[in-house]
């Protein structure tokens, strides 16, 4: 059985149709399935539409968060609730094409791959600036962590053993793409084109994307801290050269009056100190979050399908 996990945030207009389409595809391929929907603090009628799904379809399981904890927390909840032999994650807006589910299941079932991951070959109607920013981020992440996430996505199928291994990772601040890549296992990539949203707009803002980039890199690498050390050494070497030049100019009688050099050095060193303190502060805040030991999410309500037997026969 496959557990299909869909994080939901303000998808009132399309969540019912999305699940219906997914069900049609997996049932046509004769794939036993369980659909898990996580309402990540939606402020529209998403929860009502999700409840309607439990009334109309079998094997639908709902979780409702007490507030918006973020997509990463929703993925955690879905994986922890999944009971299938494999878990498959895709977006509720179907920008991850569900038509690839049968092929992903085949690669897992027949060819023995433990992780089947969707890789973007086309990023949809993304702006040039967005593509450049994404490429820059992927390169920085690869340099910092040694993990290549170029064009990676959350569209993945994970074998049960991979899910169990993932559940042993106890950090509060999670980054699913990086964590699943870190686990290893026998994996294969399957290309896909990002589909256009049928309703609404993306929930990701520039600010949230920048935060995700910073959090993911600092969660998986201490390289920014080593950069501070390198920066300090570089400034020390520069200072040695500058001191030598200053002494030479002084004793040769060529020294000039004024504070230009002092001002430049003060501003440069001050900026480096502030940036360094900021980077250290990010790591301290992560330690602070982990030490508090708060749960990744809070579930206020759960619901399962309770379809009458006569309706099952009709379906």
PDB file of C-alpha atoms in Angstrom:
ATOM      1  CA  UNK A   1       0.000   0.000   0.000  1.00  0.00           C
ATOM      2  CA  UNK A   2       1.173   3.522  -0.838  1.00  0.00           C
ATOM      3  CA  UNK A   3       0.621   6.427   1.565  1.00  0.00           C
ATOM      4  CA  UNK A   4       0.085   9.577  -0.523  1.00  0.00           C
ATOM      5  CA  UNK A   5       0.864  12.710   1.519  1.00  0.00           C
ATOM      6  CA  UNK A   6      -0.416  16.169   0.572  1.00  0.00           C
ATOM      7  CA  UNK A   7       0.312  19.275   2.710  1.00  0.00           C
ATOM      8  CA  UNK A   8      -2.593  21.715   2.340  1.00  0.00           C
ATOM      9  CA  UNK A   9      -2.574  25.464   2.911  1.00  0.00           C
ATOM     10  CA  UNK A  10      -5.459  27.582   1.593  1.00  0.00           C
ATOM     11  CA  UNK A  11      -6.368  25.199  -1.251  1.00  0.00           C
ATOM     12  CA  UNK A  12     -10.150  25.407  -0.846  1.00  0.00           C
ATOM     13  CA  UNK A  13     -10.844  25.847  -4.561  1.00  0.00           C
ATOM     14  CA  UNK A  14      -8.909  22.844  -5.796  1.00  0.00           C
ATOM     15  CA  UNK A  15      -8.186  20.318  -3.050  1.00  0.00           C
ATOM     16  CA  UNK A  16     -11.279  18.188  -3.737  1.00  0.00           C
ATOM     17  CA  UNK A  17     -10.585  18.030  -7.484  1.00  0.00           C
ATOM     18  CA  UNK A  18      -6.883  17.350  -6.844  1.00  0.00           C
ATOM     19  CA  UNK A  19      -7.565  14.353  -4.606  1.00  0.00           C
ATOM     20  CA  UNK A  20     -10.211  13.086  -7.002  1.00  0.00           C
ATOM     21  CA  UNK A  21      -7.700  13.182  -9.872  1.00  0.00           C
ATOM     22  CA  UNK A  22      -5.032  11.422  -7.803  1.00  0.00           C
ATOM     23  CA  UNK A  23      -7.505   8.702  -6.808  1.00  0.00           C
ATOM     24  CA  UNK A  24      -8.557   8.128 -10.403  1.00  0.00           C
ATOM     25  CA  UNK A  25      -4.942   7.676 -11.463  1.00  0.00           C
ATOM     26  CA  UNK A  26      -3.917   5.276  -8.686  1.00  0.00           C
ATOM     27  CA  UNK A  27      -7.118   3.249  -8.905  1.00  0.00           C
ATOM     28  CA  UNK A  28      -6.712   2.911 -12.676  1.00  0.00           C
ATOM     29  CA  UNK A  29      -3.203   1.576 -12.029  1.00  0.00           C
ATOM     30  CA  UNK A  30      -4.608  -0.765  -9.335  1.00  0.00           C
ATOM     31  CA  UNK A  31      -2.431   0.750  -6.625  1.00  0.00           C
ATOM     32  CA  UNK A  32      -3.688   0.272  -3.068  1.00  0.00           C
ATOM     33  CA  UNK A  33      -3.464   3.660  -1.437  1.00  0.00           C
ATOM     34  CA  UNK A  34      -3.994   5.748   1.642  1.00  0.00           C
ATOM     35  CA  UNK A  35      -4.337   9.511   1.204  1.00  0.00           C
ATOM     36  CA  UNK A  36      -3.123  11.715   4.053  1.00  0.00           C
ATOM     37  CA  UNK A  37      -4.024  15.414   4.000  1.00  0.00           C
ATOM     38  CA  UNK A  38      -2.475  17.871   6.467  1.00  0.00           C
ATOM     39  CA  UNK A  39      -4.218  21.228   6.935  1.00  0.00           C
ATOM     40  CA  UNK A  40      -1.369  23.584   7.783  1.00  0.00           C
ATOM     41  CA  UNK A  41      -3.479  26.262   9.471  1.00  0.00           C
ATOM     42  CA  UNK A  42      -5.530  27.232   6.415  1.00  0.00           C
ATOM     43  CA  UNK A  43      -7.635  30.383   6.762  1.00  0.00           C
ATOM     44  CA  UNK A  44     -10.124  29.539   4.002  1.00  0.00           C
ATOM     45  CA  UNK A  45     -12.549  26.630   3.633  1.00  0.00           C
ATOM     46  CA  UNK A  46      -9.893  23.992   2.975  1.00  0.00           C
ATOM     47  CA  UNK A  47     -10.782  21.976   6.087  1.00  0.00           C
ATOM     48  CA  UNK A  48     -14.447  21.758   5.067  1.00  0.00           C
ATOM     49  CA  UNK A  49     -13.472  20.511   1.616  1.00  0.00           C
ATOM     50  CA  UNK A  50     -11.110  17.988   3.182  1.00  0.00           C
ATOM     51  CA  UNK A  51     -13.888  16.719   5.431  1.00  0.00           C
ATOM     52  CA  UNK A  52     -16.087  16.295   2.377  1.00  0.00           C
ATOM     53  CA  UNK A  53     -13.418  14.003   0.947  1.00  0.00           C
ATOM     54  CA  UNK A  54     -13.678  11.685   3.963  1.00  0.00           C
ATOM     55  CA  UNK A  55     -17.424  11.460   3.388  1.00  0.00           C
ATOM     56  CA  UNK A  56     -17.117  10.608  -0.310  1.00  0.00           C
ATOM     57  CA  UNK A  57     -13.976   8.455  -0.539  1.00  0.00           C
ATOM     58  CA  UNK A  58     -12.329   5.552   1.277  1.00  0.00           C
ATOM     59  CA  UNK A  59      -8.888   5.586   2.907  1.00  0.00           C
ATOM     60  CA  UNK A  60      -8.637   9.340   3.431  1.00  0.00           C
ATOM     61  CA  UNK A  61      -6.989  10.507   6.669  1.00  0.00           C
ATOM     62  CA  UNK A  62      -6.999  14.149   7.787  1.00  0.00           C
ATOM     63  CA  UNK A  63      -4.804  16.080  10.219  1.00  0.00           C
ATOM     64  CA  UNK A  64      -5.494  19.684  11.230  1.00  0.00           C
ATOM     65  CA  UNK A  65      -2.794  21.892  12.751  1.00  0.00           C
ATOM     66  CA  UNK A  66      -3.551  24.414  15.485  1.00  0.00           C
ATOM     67  CA  UNK A  67      -1.913  27.109  13.328  1.00  0.00           C
ATOM     68  CA  UNK A  68       0.377  27.501  10.328  1.00  0.00           C
ATOM     69  CA  UNK A  69       3.598  25.623  11.169  1.00  0.00           C
ATOM     70  CA  UNK A  70       4.927  25.561   7.597  1.00  0.00           C
ATOM     71  CA  UNK A  71       5.217  22.973   4.850  1.00  0.00           C
ATOM     72  CA  UNK A  72       8.190  21.230   6.461  1.00  0.00           C
ATOM     73  CA  UNK A  73       6.152  20.538   9.603  1.00  0.00           C
ATOM     74  CA  UNK A  74       3.250  19.278   7.477  1.00  0.00           C
ATOM     75  CA  UNK A  75       5.582  16.854   5.702  1.00  0.00           C
ATOM     76  CA  UNK A  76       6.810  15.625   9.088  1.00  0.00           C
ATOM     77  CA  UNK A  77       3.254  15.010  10.250  1.00  0.00           C
ATOM     78  CA  UNK A  78       2.373  13.144   7.065  1.00  0.00           C
ATOM     79  CA  UNK A  79       5.421  10.868   7.208  1.00  0.00           C
ATOM     80  CA  UNK A  80       4.858  10.126  10.886  1.00  0.00           C
ATOM     81  CA  UNK A  81       1.201   9.253  10.233  1.00  0.00           C
ATOM     82  CA  UNK A  82       1.864   7.128   7.135  1.00  0.00           C
ATOM     83  CA  UNK A  83       1.338   3.366   7.469  1.00  0.00           C
ATOM     84  CA  UNK A  84       1.986   2.305   3.862  1.00  0.00           C
ATOM     85  CA  UNK A  85       4.824   0.166   2.523  1.00  0.00           C
ATOM     86  CA  UNK A  86       6.011   3.358   0.823  1.00  0.00           C
ATOM     87  CA  UNK A  87       5.163   7.046   1.166  1.00  0.00           C
ATOM     88  CA  UNK A  88       4.715   9.418  -1.763  1.00  0.00           C
ATOM     89  CA  UNK A  89       4.724  13.189  -1.314  1.00  0.00           C
ATOM     90  CA  UNK A  90       3.348  15.704  -3.782  1.00  0.00           C
ATOM     91  CA  UNK A  91       1.904  19.211  -3.752  1.00  0.00           C
ATOM     92  CA  UNK A  92      -1.833  19.670  -3.269  1.00  0.00           C
ATOM     93  CA  UNK A  93      -1.970  22.132  -6.181  1.00  0.00           C
ATOM     94  CA  UNK A  94      -0.757  19.305  -8.500  1.00  0.00           C
ATOM     95  CA  UNK A  95       2.248  21.212  -9.775  1.00  0.00           C
ATOM     96  CA  UNK A  96       3.813  17.811  -9.195  1.00  0.00           C
ATOM     97  CA  UNK A  97       2.128  15.725 -11.940  1.00  0.00           C
ATOM     98  CA  UNK A  98       0.222  12.762 -10.410  1.00  0.00           C
ATOM     99  CA  UNK A  99       0.401  11.011 -13.806  1.00  0.00           C
ATOM    100  CA  UNK A 100       3.946   9.947 -12.814  1.00  0.00           C
ATOM    101  CA  UNK A 101       2.774   8.073  -9.717  1.00  0.00           C
ATOM    102  CA  UNK A 102       2.336   4.685 -11.468  1.00  0.00           C
ATOM    103  CA  UNK A 103       5.867   4.886 -12.924  1.00  0.00           C
ATOM    104  CA  UNK A 104       7.329   5.880  -9.558  1.00  0.00           C
ATOM    105  CA  UNK A 105       5.583   2.944  -7.902  1.00  0.00           C
ATOM    106  CA  UNK A 106       6.840   0.595 -10.641  1.00  0.00           C
ATOM    107  CA  UNK A 107      10.447   1.725 -10.126  1.00  0.00           C
ATOM    108  CA  UNK A 108      10.091   1.075  -6.414  1.00  0.00           C
ATOM    109  CA  UNK A 109       8.170  -2.193  -6.656  1.00  0.00           C
ATOM    110  CA  UNK A 110       9.791  -3.888  -9.664  1.00  0.00           C
ATOM    111  CA  UNK A 111      13.288  -2.413  -9.842  1.00  0.00           C
ATOM    112  CA  UNK A 112      13.934  -2.149  -6.120  1.00  0.00           C
ATOM    113  CA  UNK A 113      14.707   1.562  -5.811  1.00  0.00           C
ATOM    114  CA  UNK A 114      14.188   2.760  -2.245  1.00  0.00           C
ATOM    115  CA  UNK A 115      13.908   6.464  -3.156  1.00  0.00           C
ATOM    116  CA  UNK A 116      12.298   7.705  -6.369  1.00  0.00           C
ATOM    117  CA  UNK A 117      12.682  11.473  -6.598  1.00  0.00           C
ATOM    118  CA  UNK A 118      11.162  13.898  -9.044  1.00  0.00           C
ATOM    119  CA  UNK A 119      13.619  16.345 -10.629  1.00  0.00           C
ATOM    120  CA  UNK A 120      12.442  19.495 -12.402  1.00  0.00           C
ATOM    121  CA  UNK A 121      13.396  19.797 -16.071  1.00  0.00           C
ATOM    122  CA  UNK A 122      11.280  22.921 -16.510  1.00  0.00           C
ATOM    123  CA  UNK A 123      10.309  25.273 -13.696  1.00  0.00           C
ATOM    124  CA  UNK A 124       7.068  26.601 -15.175  1.00  0.00           C
ATOM    125  CA  UNK A 125       6.493  30.326 -15.593  1.00  0.00           C
ATOM    126  CA  UNK A 126       9.325  31.320 -13.283  1.00  0.00           C
ATOM    127  CA  UNK A 127      10.992  34.677 -13.866  1.00  0.00           C
ATOM    128  CA  UNK A 128      14.596  34.943 -15.024  1.00  0.00           C
ATOM    129  CA  UNK A 129      15.534  36.417 -11.659  1.00  0.00           C
ATOM    130  CA  UNK A 130      13.898  33.485  -9.897  1.00  0.00           C
ATOM    131  CA  UNK A 131      15.782  30.957 -12.018  1.00  0.00           C
ATOM    132  CA  UNK A 132      19.110  32.708 -11.384  1.00  0.00           C
ATOM    133  CA  UNK A 133      18.385  32.857  -7.641  1.00  0.00           C
ATOM    134  CA  UNK A 134      17.485  29.153  -7.575  1.00  0.00           C
ATOM    135  CA  UNK A 135      20.628  28.163  -9.488  1.00  0.00           C
ATOM    136  CA  UNK A 136      22.786  30.286  -7.172  1.00  0.00           C
ATOM    137  CA  UNK A 137      21.197  28.708  -4.106  1.00  0.00           C
ATOM    138  CA  UNK A 138      21.699  25.154  -5.388  1.00  0.00           C
ATOM    139  CA  UNK A 139      25.381  25.849  -6.097  1.00  0.00           C
ATOM    140  CA  UNK A 140      25.926  27.406  -2.670  1.00  0.00           C
ATOM    141  CA  UNK A 141      24.172  24.488  -0.969  1.00  0.00           C
ATOM    142  CA  UNK A 142      26.262  21.967  -2.911  1.00  0.00           C
ATOM    143  CA  UNK A 143      29.502  23.783  -2.043  1.00  0.00           C
ATOM    144  CA  UNK A 144      28.551  24.080   1.622  1.00  0.00           C
ATOM    145  CA  UNK A 145      27.174  20.582   2.224  1.00  0.00           C
ATOM    146  CA  UNK A 146      28.397  18.344  -0.599  1.00  0.00           C
ATOM    147  CA  UNK A 147      24.763  17.441  -1.338  1.00  0.00           C
ATOM    148  CA  UNK A 148      23.557  18.180  -4.863  1.00  0.00           C
ATOM    149  CA  UNK A 149      19.953  19.406  -4.815  1.00  0.00           C
ATOM    150  CA  UNK A 150      19.939  20.991  -8.273  1.00  0.00           C
ATOM    151  CA  UNK A 151      16.328  21.123  -9.504  1.00  0.00           C
ATOM    152  CA  UNK A 152      15.294  18.849  -6.634  1.00  0.00           C
ATOM    153  CA  UNK A 153      11.730  18.871  -5.323  1.00  0.00           C
ATOM    154  CA  UNK A 154       9.604  17.414  -2.532  1.00  0.00           C
ATOM    155  CA  UNK A 155       7.983  15.108  -5.117  1.00  0.00           C
ATOM    156  CA  UNK A 156       9.382  11.805  -3.821  1.00  0.00           C
ATOM    157  CA  UNK A 157       8.505   8.203  -3.120  1.00  0.00           C
ATOM    158  CA  UNK A 158      10.218   6.733  -0.046  1.00  0.00           C
ATOM    159  CA  UNK A 159      10.333   3.073   0.900  1.00  0.00           C
ATOM    160  CA  UNK A 160       9.156   2.175   4.397  1.00  0.00           C
ATOM    161  CA  UNK A 161      12.737   1.614   5.611  1.00  0.00           C
ATOM    162  CA  UNK A 162      13.686   5.105   4.401  1.00  0.00           C
ATOM    163  CA  UNK A 163      10.722   6.630   6.238  1.00  0.00           C
ATOM    164  CA  UNK A 164      11.694   4.804   9.423  1.00  0.00           C
ATOM    165  CA  UNK A 165      15.274   6.046   9.081  1.00  0.00           C
ATOM    166  CA  UNK A 166      14.017   9.583   8.467  1.00  0.00           C
ATOM    167  CA  UNK A 167      11.925   9.411  11.658  1.00  0.00           C
ATOM    168  CA  UNK A 168      15.088   8.880  13.689  1.00  0.00           C
ATOM    169  CA  UNK A 169      16.279  12.394  12.715  1.00  0.00           C
ATOM    170  CA  UNK A 170      15.060  14.417  15.665  1.00  0.00           C
ATOM    171  CA  UNK A 171      15.990  18.008  14.830  1.00  0.00           C
ATOM    172  CA  UNK A 172      13.185  20.526  15.291  1.00  0.00           C
ATOM    173  CA  UNK A 173      14.116  22.683  12.305  1.00  0.00           C
ATOM    174  CA  UNK A 174      13.745  20.304   9.360  1.00  0.00           C
ATOM    175  CA  UNK A 175      14.582  20.552   5.664  1.00  0.00           C
ATOM    176  CA  UNK A 176      12.992  17.564   3.947  1.00  0.00           C
ATOM    177  CA  UNK A 177      14.893  17.685   0.643  1.00  0.00           C
ATOM    178  CA  UNK A 178      18.255  17.843   2.351  1.00  0.00           C
ATOM    179  CA  UNK A 179      17.394  15.269   5.030  1.00  0.00           C
ATOM    180  CA  UNK A 180      16.091  12.737   2.508  1.00  0.00           C
ATOM    181  CA  UNK A 181      19.224  13.207   0.376  1.00  0.00           C
ATOM    182  CA  UNK A 182      21.469  12.843   3.440  1.00  0.00           C
ATOM    183  CA  UNK A 183      19.900   9.459   4.246  1.00  0.00           C
ATOM    184  CA  UNK A 184      21.251   7.912   1.061  1.00  0.00           C
ATOM    185  CA  UNK A 185      19.733   4.532   0.026  1.00  0.00           C
ATOM    186  CA  UNK A 186      19.329   3.250  -3.509  1.00  0.00           C
ATOM    187  CA  UNK A 187      17.705   6.048  -5.468  1.00  0.00           C
ATOM    188  CA  UNK A 188      16.717   7.075  -8.956  1.00  0.00           C
ATOM    189  CA  UNK A 189      15.596  10.377 -10.443  1.00  0.00           C
ATOM    190  CA  UNK A 190      12.571  10.835 -12.648  1.00  0.00           C
ATOM    191  CA  UNK A 191      12.243  14.104 -14.629  1.00  0.00           C
ATOM    192  CA  UNK A 192       9.053  16.168 -14.668  1.00  0.00           C
ATOM    193  CA  UNK A 193       7.828  19.576 -15.778  1.00  0.00           C
ATOM    194  CA  UNK A 194       6.286  21.818 -13.133  1.00  0.00           C
ATOM    195  CA  UNK A 195       2.594  22.125 -13.950  1.00  0.00           C
ATOM    196  CA  UNK A 196       0.648  25.375 -13.922  1.00  0.00           C
ATOM    197  CA  UNK A 197      -1.601  26.031 -10.949  1.00  0.00           C
ATOM    198  CA  UNK A 198      -5.276  25.771 -11.805  1.00  0.00           C
ATOM    199  CA  UNK A 199      -6.328  28.059  -8.957  1.00  0.00           C
ATOM    200  CA  UNK A 200      -4.713  30.663  -6.721  1.00  0.00           C
ATOM    201  CA  UNK A 201      -1.107  31.788  -6.494  1.00  0.00           C
ATOM    202  CA  UNK A 202       2.042  30.407  -4.917  1.00  0.00           C
ATOM    203  CA  UNK A 203       2.188  30.702  -1.112  1.00  0.00           C
ATOM    204  CA  UNK A 204       5.958  31.298  -1.225  1.00  0.00           C
ATOM    205  CA  UNK A 205       7.076  34.911  -0.890  1.00  0.00           C
ATOM    206  CA  UNK A 206      10.598  36.228  -1.547  1.00  0.00           C
ATOM    207  CA  UNK A 207      11.127  36.619   2.181  1.00  0.00           C
ATOM    208  CA  UNK A 208      10.092  33.023   2.928  1.00  0.00           C
ATOM    209  CA  UNK A 209      12.322  31.683   0.137  1.00  0.00           C
ATOM    210  CA  UNK A 210      15.347  33.619   1.444  1.00  0.00           C
ATOM    211  CA  UNK A 211      14.638  32.320   4.959  1.00  0.00           C
ATOM    212  CA  UNK A 212      14.389  28.760   3.627  1.00  0.00           C
ATOM    213  CA  UNK A 213      17.727  29.146   1.834  1.00  0.00           C
ATOM    214  CA  UNK A 214      19.495  30.446   4.965  1.00  0.00           C
ATOM    215  CA  UNK A 215      17.905  27.836   7.235  1.00  0.00           C
ATOM    216  CA  UNK A 216      18.703  24.941   4.913  1.00  0.00           C
ATOM    217  CA  UNK A 217      22.379  25.859   4.480  1.00  0.00           C
ATOM    218  CA  UNK A 218      22.983  26.541   8.174  1.00  0.00           C
ATOM    219  CA  UNK A 219      21.115  23.352   9.128  1.00  0.00           C
ATOM    220  CA  UNK A 220      23.388  21.171   7.008  1.00  0.00           C
ATOM    221  CA  UNK A 221      26.760  22.890   7.123  1.00  0.00           C
ATOM    222  CA  UNK A 222      29.112  24.833   9.388  1.00  0.00           C
ATOM    223  CA  UNK A 223      30.906  26.338   6.398  1.00  0.00           C
ATOM    224  CA  UNK A 224      29.610  29.884   7.112  1.00  0.00           C
ATOM    225  CA  UNK A 225      31.422  29.716  10.458  1.00  0.00           C
ATOM    226  CA  UNK A 226      34.625  28.651   8.714  1.00  0.00           C
ATOM    227  CA  UNK A 227      34.196  31.568   6.319  1.00  0.00           C
ATOM    228  CA  UNK A 228      34.363  33.883   9.341  1.00  0.00           C
ATOM    229  CA  UNK A 229      37.696  32.325  10.331  1.00  0.00           C
ATOM    230  CA  UNK A 230      38.995  32.729   6.780  1.00  0.00           C
ATOM    231  CA  UNK A 231      37.818  36.312   6.718  1.00  0.00           C
ATOM    232  CA  UNK A 232      39.659  37.032   9.967  1.00  0.00           C
ATOM    233  CA  UNK A 233      42.880  35.546   8.609  1.00  0.00           C
ATOM    234  CA  UNK A 234      42.550  37.548   5.386  1.00  0.00           C
ATOM    235  CA  UNK A 235      42.042  40.776   7.353  1.00  0.00           C
ATOM    236  CA  UNK A 236      45.065  39.962   9.520  1.00  0.00           C
ATOM    237  CA  UNK A 237      47.280  39.479   6.458  1.00  0.00           C
ATOM    238  CA  UNK A 238      45.957  42.700   4.955  1.00  0.00           C
ATOM    239  CA  UNK A 239      46.663  44.479   8.239  1.00  0.00           C
ATOM    240  CA  UNK A 240      50.272  43.214   8.270  1.00  0.00           C
ATOM    241  CA  UNK A 241      50.837  44.526   4.747  1.00  0.00           C
ATOM    242  CA  UNK A 242      49.189  47.861   5.604  1.00  0.00           C
ATOM    243  CA  UNK A 243      51.250  48.246   8.776  1.00  0.00           C
ATOM    244  CA  UNK A 244      54.436  47.625   6.797  1.00  0.00           C
ATOM    245  CA  UNK A 245      53.435  50.202   4.188  1.00  0.00           C
ATOM    246  CA  UNK A 246      52.492  52.748   6.853  1.00  0.00           C
ATOM    247  CA  UNK A 247      55.805  52.361   8.701  1.00  0.00           C
ATOM    248  CA  UNK A 248      57.761  52.678   5.453  1.00  0.00           C
ATOM    249  CA  UNK A 249      55.863  55.848   4.487  1.00  0.00           C
ATOM    250  CA  UNK A 250      56.396  57.238   7.987  1.00  0.00           C
ATOM    251  CA  UNK A 251      60.147  56.711   8.219  1.00  0.00           C
ATOM    252  CA  UNK A 252      60.780  57.729   4.598  1.00  0.00           C
ATOM    253  CA  UNK A 253      59.012  61.027   5.200  1.00  0.00           C
ATOM    254  CA  UNK A 254      56.294  60.347   2.611  1.00  0.00           C
ATOM    255  CA  UNK A 255      53.371  59.978   5.026  1.00  0.00           C
ATOM    256  CA  UNK A 256      50.240  62.020   4.270  1.00  0.00           C
ATOM    257  CA  UNK A 257      47.977  63.589   6.812  1.00  0.00           C
ATOM    258  CA  UNK A 258      44.299  62.663   6.940  1.00  0.00           C
ATOM    259  CA  UNK A 259      41.993  59.900   8.014  1.00  0.00           C
ATOM    260  CA  UNK A 260      40.938  58.289   4.702  1.00  0.00           C
ATOM    261  CA  UNK A 261      42.747  55.013   5.427  1.00  0.00           C
ATOM    262  CA  UNK A 262      41.463  54.952   9.010  1.00  0.00           C
ATOM    263  CA  UNK A 263      37.863  55.530   7.901  1.00  0.00           C
ATOM    264  CA  UNK A 264      38.044  52.835   5.205  1.00  0.00           C
ATOM    265  CA  UNK A 265      39.543  50.318   7.617  1.00  0.00           C
ATOM    266  CA  UNK A 266      37.037  51.148  10.354  1.00  0.00           C
ATOM    267  CA  UNK A 267      34.034  50.727   8.041  1.00  0.00           C
ATOM    268  CA  UNK A 268      35.419  47.553   6.440  1.00  0.00           C
ATOM    269  CA  UNK A 269      36.325  45.835   9.684  1.00  0.00           C
ATOM    270  CA  UNK A 270      33.093  46.987  11.336  1.00  0.00           C
ATOM    271  CA  UNK A 271      31.031  45.498   8.500  1.00  0.00           C
ATOM    272  CA  UNK A 272      32.913  42.201   8.698  1.00  0.00           C
ATOM    273  CA  UNK A 273      32.369  42.061  12.465  1.00  0.00           C
ATOM    274  CA  UNK A 274      28.627  42.690  12.136  1.00  0.00           C
ATOM    275  CA  UNK A 275      28.235  40.071   9.386  1.00  0.00           C
ATOM    276  CA  UNK A 276      30.234  37.591  11.466  1.00  0.00           C
ATOM    277  CA  UNK A 277      28.095  38.233  14.527  1.00  0.00           C
ATOM    278  CA  UNK A 278      24.979  37.766  12.391  1.00  0.00           C
ATOM    279  CA  UNK A 279      26.160  34.360  11.142  1.00  0.00           C
ATOM    280  CA  UNK A 280      27.091  33.276  14.660  1.00  0.00           C
ATOM    281  CA  UNK A 281      23.698  34.521  15.844  1.00  0.00           C
ATOM    282  CA  UNK A 282      21.912  32.287  13.309  1.00  0.00           C
ATOM    283  CA  UNK A 283      23.679  29.217  14.667  1.00  0.00           C
ATOM    284  CA  UNK A 284      22.999  30.239  18.266  1.00  0.00           C
ATOM    285  CA  UNK A 285      19.291  30.677  17.456  1.00  0.00           C
ATOM    286  CA  UNK A 286      19.222  27.177  15.972  1.00  0.00           C
ATOM    287  CA  UNK A 287      20.829  25.776  19.117  1.00  0.00           C
ATOM    288  CA  UNK A 288      18.252  27.694  21.158  1.00  0.00           C
ATOM    289  CA  UNK A 289      15.359  26.220  19.153  1.00  0.00           C
ATOM    290  CA  UNK A 290      16.708  22.677  19.498  1.00  0.00           C
ATOM    291  CA  UNK A 291      17.366  23.009  23.242  1.00  0.00           C
ATOM    292  CA  UNK A 292      13.784  24.143  23.893  1.00  0.00           C
ATOM    293  CA  UNK A 293      12.589  20.796  22.535  1.00  0.00           C
ATOM    294  CA  UNK A 294       9.215  22.078  21.350  1.00  0.00           C
ATOM    295  CA  UNK A 295       7.166  19.813  19.060  1.00  0.00           C
ATOM    296  CA  UNK A 296       7.406  20.413  15.323  1.00  0.00           C
ATOM    297  CA  UNK A 297       3.631  20.855  15.127  1.00  0.00           C
ATOM    298  CA  UNK A 298       0.412  20.554  17.139  1.00  0.00           C
ATOM    299  CA  UNK A 299      -2.555  18.574  15.802  1.00  0.00           C
ATOM    300  CA  UNK A 300      -5.953  19.769  17.011  1.00  0.00           C
ATOM    301  CA  UNK A 301      -8.192  17.458  15.016  1.00  0.00           C
ATOM    302  CA  UNK A 302      -8.055  14.198  13.082  1.00  0.00           C
ATOM    303  CA  UNK A 303     -10.584  12.509  10.858  1.00  0.00           C
ATOM    304  CA  UNK A 304     -10.766   9.303   8.831  1.00  0.00           C
ATOM    305  CA  UNK A 305     -13.060   8.138   6.069  1.00  0.00           C
ATOM    306  CA  UNK A 306     -16.270   6.531   7.267  1.00  0.00           C
ATOM    307  CA  UNK A 307     -17.901   5.577   3.984  1.00  0.00           C
ATOM    308  CA  UNK A 308     -20.933   3.303   4.227  1.00  0.00           C
ATOM    309  CA  UNK A 309     -20.686  -0.126   2.665  1.00  0.00           C
ATOM    310  CA  UNK A 310     -23.375   0.644   0.075  1.00  0.00           C
ATOM    311  CA  UNK A 311     -21.347   3.629  -1.169  1.00  0.00           C
ATOM    312  CA  UNK A 312     -18.248   1.433  -1.380  1.00  0.00           C
ATOM    313  CA  UNK A 313     -20.125  -0.904  -3.709  1.00  0.00           C
ATOM    314  CA  UNK A 314     -21.143   1.981  -5.919  1.00  0.00           C
ATOM    315  CA  UNK A 315     -17.531   3.140  -6.191  1.00  0.00           C
TER     316      UNK A 315
END
